Coordinates of C-alpha atoms and ligand atoms in Angstrom, one line a residue:
X1 CA 30.5 -12.1 -20.8
X2 CA 28.6 -13.5 -18.1
X3 CA 26.1 -11.6 -15.9
X4 CA 27.8 -12.3 -13.2
X5 CA 31.0 -10.4 -14.1
X6 CA 29.5 -7.7 -16.5
X7 CA 29.0 -4.2 -14.2
X8 CA 25.1 -3.5 -13.1
X9 CA 24.2 -0.3 -15.3
X10 CA 21.5 1.8 -15.6
X11 CA 19.9 3.2 -18.7
X12 CA 20.7 6.6 -18.1
X13 CA 24.2 6.1 -17.4
X14 CA 25.2 4.0 -20.4
X15 CA 27.5 6.8 -21.6
X16 CA 29.8 5.6 -19.1
X17 CA 29.9 2.0 -20.6
X18 CA 30.1 2.9 -24.3
X19 CA 31.6 -0.7 -26.1
X20 CA 31.5 -2.5 -22.8
X21 CA 29.2 -5.3 -21.8
X22 CA 26.8 -4.3 -18.9
X23 CA 23.8 -5.7 -17.0
X24 CA 20.5 -4.0 -17.1
X25 CA 17.7 -4.9 -14.9
X26 CA 14.1 -3.8 -15.6
X27 CA 11.3 -4.9 -18.0
X28 CA 10.2 -5.5 -21.4
X29 CA 8.8 -2.3 -22.5
X30 CA 8.1 -3.3 -26.1
X31 CA 9.0 -6.0 -28.6
X32 CA 9.4 -5.9 -32.6
X33 CA 9.8 -9.2 -34.6
X34 CA 11.3 -9.4 -38.2
X35 CA 12.0 -12.6 -39.2
X36 CA 15.3 -13.5 -37.4
X37 CA 15.7 -10.1 -35.9
X38 CA 14.3 -9.2 -32.5
X39 CA 13.9 -5.4 -31.7
X40 CA 13.1 -5.6 -27.8
X41 CA 12.8 -2.4 -25.9
X42 CA 13.9 -2.6 -22.6
X43 CA 13.0 0.0 -19.6
X44 CA 14.2 0.3 -15.9
X45 CA 13.3 3.3 -14.5
X46 CA 15.9 5.6 -15.7
X47 CA 15.0 5.5 -19.5
X48 CA 14.2 3.1 -22.2
X49 CA 17.0 1.3 -24.7
X50 CA 16.3 -0.5 -27.7
X51 CA 18.2 -3.7 -27.8
X52 CA 19.1 -5.8 -31.2
X53 CA 18.8 -9.5 -30.9
X54 CA 20.0 -11.3 -34.3
X55 CA 19.1 -15.3 -34.3
X56 CA 22.7 -16.1 -35.3
X57 CA 24.0 -13.7 -32.0
X58 CA 22.4 -15.5 -29.1
X59 CA 21.6 -19.1 -28.1
X60 CA 18.5 -21.0 -29.6
X61 CA 16.9 -20.7 -26.1
X62 CA 17.6 -17.0 -25.4
X63 CA 16.0 -15.8 -28.9
X64 CA 13.0 -17.9 -28.1
X65 CA 12.5 -16.7 -24.7
X66 CA 12.5 -13.2 -25.7
X67 CA 10.5 -13.5 -29.0
X68 CA 7.4 -14.7 -26.9
X69 CA 8.3 -12.9 -24.0
X70 CA 5.0 -10.8 -22.6
X71 CA 5.3 -7.1 -22.1
X72 CA 5.9 -6.1 -18.7
X73 CA 7.5 -8.9 -17.4
X74 CA 10.8 -8.6 -15.2
X75 CA 14.3 -9.5 -16.6
X76 CA 17.9 -9.2 -16.5
X77 CA 19.9 -8.8 -20.0
X78 CA 23.1 -8.7 -20.2
X79 CA 24.9 -6.9 -23.7
X80 CA 27.1 -4.8 -25.5
X81 CA 26.6 -0.9 -25.2
X82 CA 26.7 0.6 -28.6
X83 CA 26.6 4.6 -29.5
X84 CA 23.8 5.2 -32.1
X85 CA 22.6 8.5 -33.1
X86 CA 19.3 7.8 -34.0
X87 CA 18.3 6.2 -30.5
X88 CA 16.5 8.4 -28.3
X89 CA 19.0 7.8 -25.2
X90 CA 21.8 7.8 -27.5
X91 CA 22.8 4.1 -27.4
X92 CA 21.2 0.7 -28.4
X93 CA 22.1 -2.9 -26.6
X94 CA 23.3 -5.8 -28.7
X95 CA 21.9 -8.3 -26.2
X96 CA 23.7 -11.4 -25.4
X97 CA 21.5 -12.8 -22.6
X98 CA 18.2 -12.6 -20.8
X99 CA 16.9 -14.3 -17.6
X100 CA 13.1 -13.8 -17.4
X101 CA 12.4 -13.0 -13.5
X102 CA 8.4 -13.2 -13.5
X103 CA 7.1 -13.8 -16.7
X104 CA 3.4 -11.9 -17.7
X105 CA 1.2 -14.6 -17.7
X106 CA -0.2 -14.7 -21.4
X107 CA -3.8 -14.9 -20.1
X108 CA -3.5 -11.9 -18.0
X109 CA -1.4 -9.5 -20.6
X110 CA -0.1 -6.1 -19.4
X111 CA -3.2 -3.7 -19.7
X112 CA -1.6 -0.8 -20.7
X113 CA -1.1 -0.9 -24.3
X114 CA 0.7 1.5 -26.8
X115 CA -3.3 2.1 -28.3
X116 CA -5.1 5.2 -26.7
X117 CA -7.0 4.2 -23.7
X118 CA -9.7 6.5 -21.9
X119 CA -8.9 8.4 -19.3
X120 CA -11.1 6.2 -16.8
X121 CA -9.7 3.2 -17.7
X122 CA -6.1 4.6 -17.2
X123 CA -6.9 6.4 -13.4
X124 CA -8.0 2.5 -12.4
X125 CA -5.2 0.9 -13.7
X126 CA -2.8 4.0 -11.8
X127 CA -0.3 1.7 -10.3
X128 CA 0.5 0.5 -13.7
X129 CA -0.1 3.5 -15.9
X130 CA 2.7 4.9 -13.6
X131 CA 5.4 2.6 -15.7
X132 CA 4.5 4.3 -18.9
X133 CA 7.5 6.8 -20.4
X134 CA 5.6 9.7 -20.1
X135 CA 4.3 9.3 -16.9
X136 CA 7.5 8.4 -15.3
X137 CA 8.8 11.6 -16.7
X138 CA 6.5 13.6 -15.1
X139 CA 7.4 12.0 -11.9
X140 CA 10.4 12.9 -12.2
X141 CA 9.9 16.5 -13.3
X142 CA 7.7 16.9 -9.9
X143 CA 10.4 15.5 -7.6
X144 CA 12.8 17.7 -9.0
X145 CA 10.3 20.8 -8.7
X146 CA 9.7 19.6 -5.1
X147 CA 13.4 19.4 -4.5
X148 CA 14.3 22.7 -6.3
X149 CA 11.3 24.7 -4.1
X150 CA 13.1 23.0 -0.9
X151 CA 16.4 23.9 -1.7
X152 CA 15.2 27.4 -2.7
X153 CA 14.6 28.1 1.4
X154 CA 17.2 26.0 2.7
X155 CA 20.0 28.0 0.5
X156 CA 18.0 31.7 1.9
X157 CA 18.1 30.7 5.7
X158 CA 14.7 29.6 6.0
X159 CA 14.2 26.8 8.4
X160 CA 11.6 24.0 7.8
X161 CA 9.4 23.5 10.5
X162 CA 6.4 20.8 10.1
X163 CA 3.0 22.0 11.0
X164 CA 0.5 19.3 12.1
X165 CA -1.9 17.2 9.6
X166 CA -4.9 17.1 12.3
X167 CA -6.1 20.1 13.1
X168 CA -8.3 21.5 15.8
X169 CA -9.8 24.5 13.3
X170 CA -9.9 25.6 9.7
X171 CA -7.0 28.1 7.8
X172 CA -9.2 28.4 4.2
X173 CA -12.7 28.6 4.9
X174 CA -14.9 25.6 6.4
X175 CA -16.8 24.6 3.8
X176 CA -13.9 22.5 2.5
X177 CA -13.0 20.3 5.9
X178 CA -12.2 16.5 6.1
X179 CA -13.6 16.2 9.7
X180 CA -12.7 13.3 11.7
X181 CA -13.7 12.0 15.4
X182 CA -10.6 12.3 17.4
X183 CA -11.3 10.9 20.3
X184 CA -14.0 11.2 23.3
X185 CA -16.0 14.1 22.0
X186 CA -13.5 15.9 20.1
X187 CA -13.3 16.2 16.3
X188 CA -10.5 16.8 14.4
X189 CA -10.2 18.2 10.8
X190 CA -7.6 17.4 8.1
X191 CA -5.2 20.5 7.4
X192 CA -6.1 22.7 4.3
X193 CA -2.8 24.7 4.9
X194 CA 0.3 25.0 7.5
X195 CA 0.0 29.1 7.7
X196 CA -1.5 29.6 11.3
X197 CA 1.3 27.1 12.7
X198 CA 4.1 28.4 10.7
X199 CA 3.0 32.1 12.1
X200 CA 3.8 30.6 15.1
X201 CA 7.1 29.0 14.1
X202 CA 8.1 32.2 11.8
X203 CA 7.5 34.7 15.2
X204 CA 10.3 31.9 16.9
X205 CA 12.5 31.1 13.9
X206 CA 12.7 34.4 11.7
X207 CA 11.9 32.6 8.4
X208 CA 10.5 29.2 8.1
X209 CA 8.6 27.1 5.6
X210 CA 6.4 24.5 5.3
X211 CA 6.1 21.1 3.1
X212 CA 3.7 18.8 3.2
X213 CA 0.3 17.5 2.4
X214 CA -2.6 19.4 2.6
X215 CA -6.3 18.2 2.2
X216 CA -9.3 20.2 0.9
X217 CA -12.9 18.6 1.0
X218 CA -13.6 20.7 -2.3
X219 CA -17.0 19.5 -4.6
X220 CA -15.2 20.8 -7.4
X221 CA -14.5 18.6 -10.4
X222 CA -12.3 21.0 -12.0
X223 CA -8.5 19.8 -14.3
X224 CA -7.3 22.1 -11.1
X225 CA -8.4 20.8 -7.8
X226 CA -7.4 17.7 -5.9
X227 CA -8.8 16.6 -2.2
X228 CA -5.1 16.0 -1.3
X229 CA -1.9 18.0 -2.6
X230 CA 1.4 19.2 -1.6
X231 CA 1.7 22.5 -0.7
X232 CA 4.9 24.6 0.2
X233 CA 4.9 27.4 2.6
X234 CA 7.1 30.1 3.8
X235 CA 6.2 32.6 6.1
X236 CA 8.7 35.3 7.4
X237 CA 8.7 37.7 10.0
X238 CA 9.1 41.2 9.4
X239 CA 8.3 41.0 5.7
X240 CA 5.7 43.0 3.5
X241 CA 3.8 42.4 1.0
X242 CA 6.4 43.8 -1.6
X243 CA 9.0 41.5 -0.3
X244 CA 6.7 38.6 -0.6
X245 CA 6.0 39.2 -4.2
X246 CA 10.2 39.1 -4.6
X247 CA 10.0 36.1 -3.0
X248 CA 7.7 34.2 -5.3
X249 CA 9.2 35.3 -7.9
X250 CA 12.5 34.1 -7.2
X251 CA 10.9 30.6 -6.2
X252 CA 9.7 30.0 -9.5
X253 CA 12.6 31.6 -11.6
X254 CA 14.9 28.8 -9.5
X255 CA 12.1 26.1 -10.2
X256 CA 11.9 26.4 -13.7
X257 CA 15.6 27.0 -14.1
X258 CA 16.3 23.5 -12.7
X259 CA 13.6 21.6 -14.4
X260 CA 15.2 23.1 -17.7
X261 CA 18.8 22.5 -16.6
X262 CA 18.3 18.9 -15.8
X263 CA 14.7 17.3 -17.6
X264 CA 15.3 18.4 -21.3
X265 CA 14.8 15.1 -21.9
X266 CA 11.8 14.4 -19.6
X267 CA 10.4 17.7 -21.1
X268 CA 10.7 15.9 -24.6
X269 CA 8.8 12.9 -23.9
X270 CA 5.7 14.7 -22.3
X271 CA 5.6 16.9 -25.0
X272 CA 6.4 20.3 -23.5
X273 CA 6.7 23.4 -25.8
X274 CA 10.1 24.2 -24.0
X275 CA 10.7 27.5 -25.4
X276 CA 7.7 28.5 -23.0
X277 CA 9.6 27.5 -20.3
X278 CA 12.3 29.5 -21.6
X279 CA 10.6 32.7 -21.6
X280 CA 9.8 32.6 -18.0
X281 CA 13.6 33.1 -16.9
X282 CA 14.6 35.3 -20.3
X283 CA 14.6 38.7 -19.6
X284 CA 12.0 40.7 -20.6
X285 CA 11.9 43.7 -23.2
X286 CA 14.1 45.9 -20.4
X287 CA 16.3 43.6 -19.5
X288 CA 14.4 43.1 -16.5
X289 CA 13.5 39.1 -15.0
X290 CA 10.5 40.3 -13.1
X291 CA 7.3 38.9 -13.6
X292 CA 4.3 41.1 -14.5
X293 CA 2.0 42.7 -11.8
X294 CA -1.3 43.6 -12.0
X295 CA -3.4 45.4 -9.1
X296 CA -6.9 43.4 -8.4
X297 CA -8.4 46.4 -10.0
X298 CA -6.2 46.5 -12.9
X299 CA -6.9 42.7 -14.0
X300 CA -10.7 43.3 -13.1
X301 CA -10.2 46.2 -16.0
X302 CA -8.5 44.0 -18.3
X303 CA -11.4 41.5 -18.6
X304 CA -14.1 44.3 -19.1
X305 CA -12.0 45.3 -22.1
X306 CA -11.7 41.4 -23.0
X307 CA -15.3 41.0 -22.7
X308 CA -16.2 43.9 -24.5
X309 CA -13.9 42.7 -27.6
X310 CA -15.6 39.8 -27.3
X311 CA -12.8 37.7 -26.1
X312 CA -14.1 36.2 -23.0
X313 CA -17.7 35.0 -22.5
X314 CA -19.0 36.4 -19.3
X315 CA -18.5 39.7 -17.9
X316 CA -16.8 40.0 -14.7
X317 CA -18.2 41.7 -12.1
X318 CA -15.9 43.9 -10.5
X319 CA -15.8 43.0 -6.6
X320 CA -15.8 39.3 -8.0
X321 CA -13.1 36.5 -7.3
X322 CA -11.8 35.8 -10.7
X323 CA -13.1 32.1 -12.5
X324 CA -11.6 30.1 -14.5
X325 CA -11.8 31.8 -17.6
X326 CA -10.8 34.8 -16.1
X327 CA -7.0 33.4 -14.9
X328 CA -6.7 32.0 -18.2
X329 CA -7.6 35.1 -19.9
X330 CA -5.2 37.0 -18.0
X331 CA -2.2 34.4 -17.9
X332 CA -2.6 34.2 -21.3
X333 CA -1.7 37.9 -22.4
X334 CA 1.4 37.4 -20.9
X335 CA 4.4 34.8 -21.1
X336 CA 6.0 34.8 -17.5
X337 CA 3.6 34.0 -14.3
X338 CA 1.4 37.3 -13.3
X339 CA 1.6 38.3 -9.9
X340 CA -1.9 39.9 -9.1
X341 CA -2.3 42.1 -5.8
X342 CA -4.6 44.0 -3.4
X343 CA -8.0 41.5 -4.3
X344 CA -10.8 42.9 -2.1
X345 CA -10.7 41.9 1.7
X346 CA -14.4 40.5 0.8
X347 CA -13.3 37.8 -0.9
X348 CA -10.0 36.4 1.0
X349 CA -9.4 35.0 3.9
X350 CA -10.0 36.4 7.4
X351 CA -6.3 36.7 8.3
X352 CA -5.1 39.2 5.7
X353 CA -3.7 42.5 6.2
X354 CA -5.9 45.3 5.0
X355 CA -4.1 47.6 2.4
X356 CA -3.6 51.3 4.7
X357 CA -4.3 52.9 1.0
X358 CA -7.5 51.5 0.8
X359 CA -8.8 49.2 3.7
X360 CA -11.7 47.2 1.7
X361 CA -8.8 45.8 -0.1
X362 CA -5.9 42.9 1.2
X363 CA -2.1 42.9 1.1
X364 CA -3.0 39.9 -0.4
X365 CA -1.3 38.3 -3.8
X366 CA -2.3 35.5 -6.2
X367 CA 0.4 34.4 -8.8
X368 CA -0.8 33.4 -12.3
X369 CA 1.2 30.7 -14.1
X370 CA 1.3 31.3 -18.1
X371 CA -0.6 29.7 -20.7
X372 CA -3.7 29.7 -18.8
X373 CA -2.8 27.4 -16.1
X374 CA -4.2 29.6 -13.4
X375 CA -3.5 30.2 -10.1
X376 CA -0.4 28.2 -8.8
X377 CA 0.3 30.2 -5.5
X378 CA -1.9 32.3 -3.2
X379 CA -0.6 34.3 0.2
X380 CA -0.8 37.4 2.0
X381 CA 0.8 39.8 4.8
X382 CA -1.0 38.6 7.8
X383 CA -3.5 40.8 10.4
X384 CA -0.8 41.6 13.4
X385 CA -3.1 43.7 15.5
X386 CA -4.8 41.7 17.9
X387 CA -7.9 43.8 18.2
X388 CA -8.3 43.6 14.1
X389 CA -7.6 40.1 14.0
X390 CA -10.4 38.9 16.8
X391 CA -12.8 41.1 14.8
X392 CA -12.1 39.3 11.4
X393 CA -12.5 35.8 13.4
X394 CA -15.9 36.8 14.6
X395 CA -16.9 38.7 11.5
X396 CA -15.7 35.2 9.6
X397 CA -18.3 33.4 12.0
X398 CA -15.5 31.2 13.1
X399 CA -15.5 30.5 16.5
X400 CA -12.8 31.7 18.9
X401 CA -11.8 29.3 21.3
X402 CA -9.8 27.3 18.7
X403 CA -8.4 30.7 17.5
X404 CA -6.7 31.4 20.6
X405 CA -3.5 30.2 20.4
X406 CA -3.6 31.9 17.3
X407 CA -4.4 35.2 19.0
X408 CA -1.7 35.0 21.3
X409 CA 1.0 35.7 18.4
X410 CA -0.5 39.5 18.3
X411 CA -0.2 39.6 22.2
X412 CA 3.4 38.9 22.2
X413 CA 5.8 40.7 20.5
X414 CA 3.8 40.7 17.3
X415 CA 5.3 41.8 13.6
X416 CA 4.6 42.5 10.4
X417 CA 4.6 39.0 8.4
X418 CA 3.8 37.3 5.6
X419 CA 3.9 33.9 3.4
X420 CA 2.5 32.4 0.5
X421 CA 1.2 28.8 0.0
X422 CA 2.3 27.4 -3.9
X423 CA 0.5 24.1 -4.9
X424 CA 3.1 21.5 -6.1
X425 CA 0.7 19.9 -8.8
X426 CA -0.3 23.3 -10.1
X427 CA 3.2 23.6 -10.7
X428 CA 4.0 20.1 -12.1
X429 CA 0.6 20.6 -14.2
X430 CA 2.0 24.0 -15.8
X431 CA 5.7 23.1 -16.3
X432 CA 4.9 19.8 -17.8
X433 CA 1.9 21.3 -19.8
X434 CA -0.7 18.9 -18.6
X435 CA -4.5 19.0 -19.2
X436 CA -5.1 17.8 -15.6
X437 CA -3.8 17.9 -12.3
X438 CA -4.7 14.4 -11.9
X439 CA -1.4 13.3 -13.7
X440 CA 0.9 14.9 -11.7
X441 CA 0.8 13.3 -8.3
X442 CA 1.6 9.6 -8.7
X443 CA -2.0 8.9 -6.8
X444 CA -4.6 11.5 -7.2
X445 CA -7.5 12.0 -4.5
X446 CA -10.5 13.8 -6.4
X447 CA -13.9 14.1 -5.5
X448 CA -14.8 10.7 -7.2
X449 CA -11.8 8.8 -7.1
X450 CA -10.0 7.2 -4.1
X451 CA -8.7 4.1 -5.6
X452 CA -5.9 2.4 -6.3
Ligands
4AD1 O1 -4.5 30.0 -1.6 P1 -4.7 28.8 -1.2 O2 -5.8 28.3 -0.5 O3 -4.0 29.6 -0.1 C1 -3.5 29.0 1.5 O4 -4.0 28.1 1.7 C2 -2.6 29.8 2.4 N1 -3.3 29.5 3.9 C3 -1.6 29.6 1.7 C4 -0.8 31.1 2.6 O5 -0.8 31.5 2.6 N2 0.7 30.1 3.4 O6 -3.6 27.4 -1.5 C5 -2.3 27.9 -1.6 C6 -2.0 27.2 -2.8 C7 -2.9 27.6 -4.2 O7 -2.3 28.8 -5.1 C8 -2.6 26.2 -5.2 O8 -1.4 26.4 -6.0 C9 -2.9 25.0 -4.2 O9 -2.6 25.7 -2.6 N3 -4.3 24.4 -4.4 C10 -4.4 23.6 -5.0 N4 -3.9 22.5 -5.4 C11 -4.8 21.6 -6.0 N5 -5.8 21.0 -5.5 C12 -6.5 22.2 -4.7 N6 -7.5 21.8 -4.5 C13 -6.1 23.3 -4.3 N7 -6.1 24.5 -3.2 C14 -5.1 25.0 -3.7
MG2 MG1 -6.2 31.2 -3.7

């Protein structure tokens, strides 16, 4: 059958074409030759499939073209789909014809081979590294995580409201701001979080969320920090801390459920320990789906214990924030995400509502992913009293003028309200089981990399 008459198919949809001759459009991923037999592996963005090419089955021309074809050359393949239970995709293709669209020159072979490469080399070639099955699988899972997150809010009565990216003031602390000139004498900053703006839209629409890129000029070179990352942030009028914890739990449960339902094959390619993810959405000891909850004080006590038993190296000081090793230890004690609430106000953002039971604590929450992946969600109930908020802005030594509009929200029908931010890349790192956030986003921006 010729290329013109056989249906164009994708590797992921071959089960609908078993026994048929189809046309696949993609790239040569790998090639093995054994005498008069070629075993090319094709990829097309939806998966990979092995082809079988006996010399006798194709024209001399097709056999020679394929035999000498360079990896990652683009091509159109025609062949018959055959079920094979041993094949990762469940199918193989008996190649009938190959048309090369662009042959990668012999002098400049595809730089990424099946052998091990260093991370710097791979990041320098990120535009090409993305083509490898594991990286592609991660990006597919990322897309589902983003879709599931948005879907959770869209189907629960939230309205998406997009905050600006160029802002006149800081949200999460002034030391981590990317600053730029904004015409004449003004300065603008890339947003660190849409929160302040969606507090305004929440008081207009009730339940809102924002979803977009956020920026932190963090000088930290850790496996959890990017300078540009995607955050999804719900903000809800009349919601207090307890309700916020339930919202975080519901969101994460939905995301993990969706990934498990749709990405078993990708998780396998990535090498994820899937039962660990299943545990997140499985009923716990008493049949409860709830994530464990710890107050800051309980988490601190747990760390002191761990130090006394030689399980962690540095002693956690009461009142200090948790460092990465602390978070890693706490979260490794549970097989579900851990919700930590009521941190000392002194180490948290200026806008957080004090706990009426102990005003030195904030009505705030951090959610730590299991298996030591650290913080994936941070949020709080917001101060709704005008005078208290103004005092906190002053105490934080922030200028009042750019916050006047934010204070207005406490002057015109203020109500208790709460929200949080979830970093997409942190969630992708956890769900895919990746060591570093640099593989969680197509083109990572970090302290020392802005190429490609
Ligand atoms: O805890 P953060 O700083 O909270 C806020 O920005 C609040 N204004 C959000 C809100 O209440 N609406 O950031 C929220 C989340 C973190 O838990 C983490 O997942 C992610 O954003 N995050 C980062 N991800 C990658 N690289 C970084 N440098 C990140 N900083 C924060
Ligand atoms: Mg935080």
